[in-house]
Coordinates of C-alpha atoms in Angstrom, one line a residue:
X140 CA 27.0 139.8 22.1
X141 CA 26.0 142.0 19.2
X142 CA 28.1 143.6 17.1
X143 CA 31.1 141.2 18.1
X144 CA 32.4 138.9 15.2
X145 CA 32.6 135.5 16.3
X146 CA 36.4 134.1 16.5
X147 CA 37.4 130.8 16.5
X148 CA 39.1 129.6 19.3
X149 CA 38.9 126.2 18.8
X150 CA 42.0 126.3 16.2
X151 CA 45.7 127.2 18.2
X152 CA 46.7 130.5 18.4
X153 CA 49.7 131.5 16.4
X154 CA 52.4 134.1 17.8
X155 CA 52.4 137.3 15.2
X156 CA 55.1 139.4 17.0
X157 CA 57.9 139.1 19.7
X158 CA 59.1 142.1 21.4
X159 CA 62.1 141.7 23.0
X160 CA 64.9 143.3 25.0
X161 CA 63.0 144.7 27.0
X162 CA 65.2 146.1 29.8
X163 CA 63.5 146.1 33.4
X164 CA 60.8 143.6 32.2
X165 CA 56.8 144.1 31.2
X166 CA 54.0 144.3 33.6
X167 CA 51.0 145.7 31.9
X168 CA 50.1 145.6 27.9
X169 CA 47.1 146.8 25.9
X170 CA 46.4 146.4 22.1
X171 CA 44.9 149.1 20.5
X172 CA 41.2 149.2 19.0
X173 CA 42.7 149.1 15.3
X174 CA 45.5 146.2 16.1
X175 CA 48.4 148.3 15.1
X176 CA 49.9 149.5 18.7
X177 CA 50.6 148.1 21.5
X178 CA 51.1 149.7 24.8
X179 CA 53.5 148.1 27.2
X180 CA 54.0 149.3 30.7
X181 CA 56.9 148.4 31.8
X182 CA 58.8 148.2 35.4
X183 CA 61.2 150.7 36.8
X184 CA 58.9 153.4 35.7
X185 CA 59.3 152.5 31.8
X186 CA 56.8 151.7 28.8
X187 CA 56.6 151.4 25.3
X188 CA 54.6 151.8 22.2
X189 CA 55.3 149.0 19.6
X190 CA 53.5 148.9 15.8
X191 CA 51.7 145.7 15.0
X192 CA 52.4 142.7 13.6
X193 CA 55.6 144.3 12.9
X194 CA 56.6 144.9 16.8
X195 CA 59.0 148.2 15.9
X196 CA 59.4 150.4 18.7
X197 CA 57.8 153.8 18.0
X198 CA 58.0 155.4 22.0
X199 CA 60.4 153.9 24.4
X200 CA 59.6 156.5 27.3
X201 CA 62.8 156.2 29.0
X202 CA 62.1 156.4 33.3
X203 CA 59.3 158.5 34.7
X204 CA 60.6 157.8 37.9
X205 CA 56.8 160.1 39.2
X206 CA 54.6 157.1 38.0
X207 CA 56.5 154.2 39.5
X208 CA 56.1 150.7 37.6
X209 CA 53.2 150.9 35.0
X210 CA 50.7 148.5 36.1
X211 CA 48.1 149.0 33.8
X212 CA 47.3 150.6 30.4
X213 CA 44.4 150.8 28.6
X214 CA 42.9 153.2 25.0
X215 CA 39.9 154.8 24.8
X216 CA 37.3 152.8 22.5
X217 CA 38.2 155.0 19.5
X218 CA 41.9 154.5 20.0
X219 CA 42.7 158.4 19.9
X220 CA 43.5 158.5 24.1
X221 CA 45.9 156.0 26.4
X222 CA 45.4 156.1 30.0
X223 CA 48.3 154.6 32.3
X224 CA 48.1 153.8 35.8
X225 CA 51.6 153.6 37.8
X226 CA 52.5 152.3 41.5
X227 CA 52.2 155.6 42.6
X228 CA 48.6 155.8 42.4
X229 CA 49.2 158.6 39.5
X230 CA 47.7 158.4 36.2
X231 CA 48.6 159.6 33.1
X232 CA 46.5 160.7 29.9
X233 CA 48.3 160.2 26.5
X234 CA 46.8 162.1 23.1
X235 CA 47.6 158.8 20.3
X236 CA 48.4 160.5 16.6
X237 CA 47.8 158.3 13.7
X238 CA 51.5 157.4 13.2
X239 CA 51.7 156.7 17.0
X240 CA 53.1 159.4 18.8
X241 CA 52.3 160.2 22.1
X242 CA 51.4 163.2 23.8
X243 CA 50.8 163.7 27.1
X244 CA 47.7 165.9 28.2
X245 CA 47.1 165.5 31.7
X246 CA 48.5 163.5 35.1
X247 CA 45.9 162.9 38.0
X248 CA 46.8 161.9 41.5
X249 CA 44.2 159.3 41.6
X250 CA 45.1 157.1 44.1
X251 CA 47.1 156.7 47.0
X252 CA 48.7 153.3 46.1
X253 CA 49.3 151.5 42.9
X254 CA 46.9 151.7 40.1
X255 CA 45.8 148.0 39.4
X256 CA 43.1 147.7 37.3
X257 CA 41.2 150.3 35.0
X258 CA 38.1 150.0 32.7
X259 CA 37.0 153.3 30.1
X260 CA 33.7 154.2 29.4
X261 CA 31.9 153.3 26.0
X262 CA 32.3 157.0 25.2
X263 CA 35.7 157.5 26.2
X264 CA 35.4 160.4 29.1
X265 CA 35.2 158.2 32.0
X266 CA 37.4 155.9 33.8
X267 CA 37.2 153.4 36.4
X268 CA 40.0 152.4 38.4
X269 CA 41.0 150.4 41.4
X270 CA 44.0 150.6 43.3
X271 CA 46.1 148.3 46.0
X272 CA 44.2 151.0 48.4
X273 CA 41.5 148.7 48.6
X274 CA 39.2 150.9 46.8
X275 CA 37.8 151.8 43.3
X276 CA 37.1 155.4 41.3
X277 CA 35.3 156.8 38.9
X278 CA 36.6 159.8 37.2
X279 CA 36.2 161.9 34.1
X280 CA 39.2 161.1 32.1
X281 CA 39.9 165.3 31.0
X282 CA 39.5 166.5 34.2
X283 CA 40.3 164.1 37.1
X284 CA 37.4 164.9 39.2
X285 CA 36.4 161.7 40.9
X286 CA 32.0 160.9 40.2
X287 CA 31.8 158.2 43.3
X288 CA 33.9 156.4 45.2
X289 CA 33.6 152.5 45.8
X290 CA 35.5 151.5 49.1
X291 CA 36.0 148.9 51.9
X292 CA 37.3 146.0 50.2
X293 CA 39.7 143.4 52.3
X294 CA 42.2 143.7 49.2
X295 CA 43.5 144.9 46.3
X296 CA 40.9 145.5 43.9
X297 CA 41.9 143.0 40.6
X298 CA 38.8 144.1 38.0
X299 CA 36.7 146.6 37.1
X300 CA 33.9 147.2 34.9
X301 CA 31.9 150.0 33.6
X302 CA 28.3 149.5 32.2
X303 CA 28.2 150.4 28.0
X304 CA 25.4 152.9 29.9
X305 CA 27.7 154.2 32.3
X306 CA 25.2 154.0 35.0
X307 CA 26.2 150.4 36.7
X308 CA 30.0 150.4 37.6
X309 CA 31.0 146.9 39.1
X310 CA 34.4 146.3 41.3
X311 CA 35.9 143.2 42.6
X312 CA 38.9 142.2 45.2
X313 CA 38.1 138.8 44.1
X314 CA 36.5 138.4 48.4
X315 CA 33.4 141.2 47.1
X316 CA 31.5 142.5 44.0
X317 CA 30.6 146.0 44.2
X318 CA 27.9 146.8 42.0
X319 CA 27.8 151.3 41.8
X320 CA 24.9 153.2 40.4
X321 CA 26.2 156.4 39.1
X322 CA 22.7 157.4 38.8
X323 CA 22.3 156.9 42.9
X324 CA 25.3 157.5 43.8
X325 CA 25.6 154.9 45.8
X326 CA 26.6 150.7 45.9
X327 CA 23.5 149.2 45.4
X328 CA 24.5 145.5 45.0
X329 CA 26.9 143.5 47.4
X330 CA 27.9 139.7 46.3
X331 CA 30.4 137.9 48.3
X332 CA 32.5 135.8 46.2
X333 CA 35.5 134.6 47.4
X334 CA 36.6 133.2 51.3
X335 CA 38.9 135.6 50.9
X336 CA 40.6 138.2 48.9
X337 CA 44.3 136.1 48.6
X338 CA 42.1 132.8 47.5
X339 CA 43.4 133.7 44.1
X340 CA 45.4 136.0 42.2
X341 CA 42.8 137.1 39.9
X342 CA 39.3 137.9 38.7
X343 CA 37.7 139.3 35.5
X344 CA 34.4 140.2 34.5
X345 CA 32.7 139.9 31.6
X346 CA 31.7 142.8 29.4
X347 CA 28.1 142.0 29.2
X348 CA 28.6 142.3 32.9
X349 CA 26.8 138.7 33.4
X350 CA 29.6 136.7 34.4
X351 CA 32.8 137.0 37.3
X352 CA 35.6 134.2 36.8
X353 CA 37.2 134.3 40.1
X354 CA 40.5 132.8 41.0
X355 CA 40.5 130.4 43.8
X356 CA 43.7 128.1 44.8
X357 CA 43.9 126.5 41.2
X358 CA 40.3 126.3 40.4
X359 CA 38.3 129.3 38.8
X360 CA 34.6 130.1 39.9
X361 CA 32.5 131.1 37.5
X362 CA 29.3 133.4 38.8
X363 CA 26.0 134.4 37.5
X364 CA 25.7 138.4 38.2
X365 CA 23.0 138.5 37.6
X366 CA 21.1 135.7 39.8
X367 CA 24.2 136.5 42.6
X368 CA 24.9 132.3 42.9
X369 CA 28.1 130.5 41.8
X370 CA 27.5 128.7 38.7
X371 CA 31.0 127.2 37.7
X372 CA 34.1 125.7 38.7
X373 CA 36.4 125.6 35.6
X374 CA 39.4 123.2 37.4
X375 CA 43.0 123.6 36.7
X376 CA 46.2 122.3 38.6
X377 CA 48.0 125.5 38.9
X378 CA 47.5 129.2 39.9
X379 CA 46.2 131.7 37.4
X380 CA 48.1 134.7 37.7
X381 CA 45.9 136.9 35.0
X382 CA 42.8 136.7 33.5
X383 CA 40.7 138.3 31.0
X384 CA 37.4 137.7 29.3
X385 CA 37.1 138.0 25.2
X386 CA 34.5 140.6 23.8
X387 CA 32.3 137.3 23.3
X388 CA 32.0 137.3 27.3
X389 CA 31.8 133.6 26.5
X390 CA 36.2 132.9 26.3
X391 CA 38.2 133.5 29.1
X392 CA 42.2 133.7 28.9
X393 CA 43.7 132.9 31.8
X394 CA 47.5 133.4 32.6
X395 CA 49.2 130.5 34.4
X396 CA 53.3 129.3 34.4
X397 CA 54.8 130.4 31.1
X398 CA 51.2 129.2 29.4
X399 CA 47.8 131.1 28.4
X400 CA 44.7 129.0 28.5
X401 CA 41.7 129.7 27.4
X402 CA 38.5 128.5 28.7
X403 CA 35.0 128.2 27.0
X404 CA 32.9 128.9 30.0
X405 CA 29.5 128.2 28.5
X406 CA 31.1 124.6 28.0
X407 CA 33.0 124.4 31.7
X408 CA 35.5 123.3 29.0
X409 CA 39.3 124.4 28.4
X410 CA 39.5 125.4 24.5
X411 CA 43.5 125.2 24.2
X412 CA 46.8 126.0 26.3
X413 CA 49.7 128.4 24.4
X414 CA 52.5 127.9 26.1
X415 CA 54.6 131.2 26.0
X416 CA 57.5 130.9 28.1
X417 CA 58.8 128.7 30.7
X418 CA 59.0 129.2 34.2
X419 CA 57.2 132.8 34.1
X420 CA 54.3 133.7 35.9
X421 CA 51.9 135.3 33.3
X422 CA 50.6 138.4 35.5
X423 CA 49.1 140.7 33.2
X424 CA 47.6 139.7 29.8
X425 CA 45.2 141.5 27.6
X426 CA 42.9 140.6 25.0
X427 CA 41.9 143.0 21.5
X428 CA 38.6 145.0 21.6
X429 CA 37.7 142.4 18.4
X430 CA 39.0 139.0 20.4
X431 CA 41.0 138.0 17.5
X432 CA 44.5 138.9 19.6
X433 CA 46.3 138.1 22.7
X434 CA 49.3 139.7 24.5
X435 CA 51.4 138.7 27.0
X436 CA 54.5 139.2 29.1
X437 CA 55.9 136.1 28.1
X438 CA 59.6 136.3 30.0
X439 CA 61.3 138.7 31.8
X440 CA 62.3 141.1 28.7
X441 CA 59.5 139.8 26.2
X442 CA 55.9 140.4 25.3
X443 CA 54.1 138.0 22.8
X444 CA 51.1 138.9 20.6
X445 CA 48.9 135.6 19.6
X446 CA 46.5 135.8 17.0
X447 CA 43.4 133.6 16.8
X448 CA 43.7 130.4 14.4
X449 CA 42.8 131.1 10.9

């Protein structure tokens, strides 16, 4: 992909920073387009803002019992807005100051069920999230009006994608792809990828928008987009519980049982296995805009940061 430095995975990650003590547990994290912050949504309607490597607390939001458990969190490409999504269906905007304080500048209703997965536009006023509704929107981040609607999925809807254009949006319950023209208004591409939408635990697609991984039992299916055929089967031996393409759209990290792999998926080939924690499923993981870091919730008061081998 151009304009993405290549990182090598093919030497061990190494863990930069621990948070810990985190009361209530993490569920969602995000790393900031710089590297210095990240974003951790936490349960029982908690997050925080950490500064990176160091891991230092900078915004421990005590309970916003209106948002529910934050699911998901995500900045804006240029790092000045973060966007989280809670089990209420409600969203929340946050201004992002240089020295990492937060301010909040708008809350939209979005959904009607828990936010669980998000994408942001190239140019930072759009947003594309899917809730446990079974359905997908597209909305203008300042102003909540929804742009199109992408519904009738069996399930919960586990990725999301938005074109660097912004006219193709994609949306995936891991049974369906959705492919949205904002242009048209309209789905204009239907791909059925999965028996069914509880076959796996997760999905993720690839920001060139080529490629779906697909959880399905303990395997993951790797699909062409573009040609709408399954290309792929990367076998493992255990559910993965997250997963997350790099910027390459070549490496995808996948979350399993206290471990993060990640896979090479031009090469069908796992590239190495970090184990994190023991005996915790790794739901939510996230990879930085550059590829070079990983974070996790690692146990049930912890989140990890990895940085690629040097």
């Amino acid at each position: 992909v151009s304009g993405v430095a290549a990182v090598d995975y093919s030497k061990i990650m190494q863990p930069v920073a621990r948070i810990t003590d985190l009361s209530w547990g993490a569920k969602s994290v995000a790393i900031s387009p710089n590297n210095k912050l990240l974003m951790i949504g936490r349960k029982a309607s908690c997050a925080s803002l950490c500064e990176l490597p160091s891991g230092r607390m900078l915004v421990d939001s005590g309970r916003m019992e209106h948002m529910g458990d934050i699911g998901v969190c995500a900045f804006t490409p240029d790092g000045k807005v973060l966007l989280m999504g809670g089990a209420k269906g409600l969203v929340e905007v946050y201004a992002v100051a240089p020295d990492g304080s937060l301010k909040l500048k708008k809350q939209h209703q979005v959904h009607g069920a828990e936010v669980t997965a998000m994408s942001l536009s190239a140019d930072g006023r759009f947003a594309l999230t899917g809730a446990a509704d079974k359905g997908a929107k597209y909305w203008e981040i300042s102003s909540g009006q929804v742009r199109g609607v992408i519904a009738d999925f069996a399930g919960k809807i586990k990725a999301t994608r938005i074109a660097p254009s912004g006219y193709e949006l994609m949306v995936t319950d891991g049974k369906m792809l959705k492919v949205y023209s904002t242009n048209e208004s309209a789905v204009v591409k239907t791909l059925e990828v999965g028996r069914s939408h509880v076959s796996g635990q997760a999905a993720a697609i690839s920001p060139d928008g080529k490629m779906l991984a697909n959880g399905n039992a303990y395997a993951i299916e790797l699909w062409d987009l573009e040609l709408g055929v399954k290309v792929g089967v990367l076998e493992g031996k255990e559910i993965n519980w997250s997963m997350r393409y790099g910027p390459d759209s070549r490496h995808l990290f996948a979350g399993g049982n206290g471990v993060i792999r990640i896979w090479d998926c031009q090469r069908r080939a796992k590239v190495q296995e970090n184990v994190i924690g023991k005996s915790f499923y790794v739901k939510n993981l996230t990879v930085s805009p550059d590829g070079s870091l990983v974070s996790a919730p690692c146990e049930f008061s912890a989140v990890v940061v990895l940085k690629a081998g040097q």
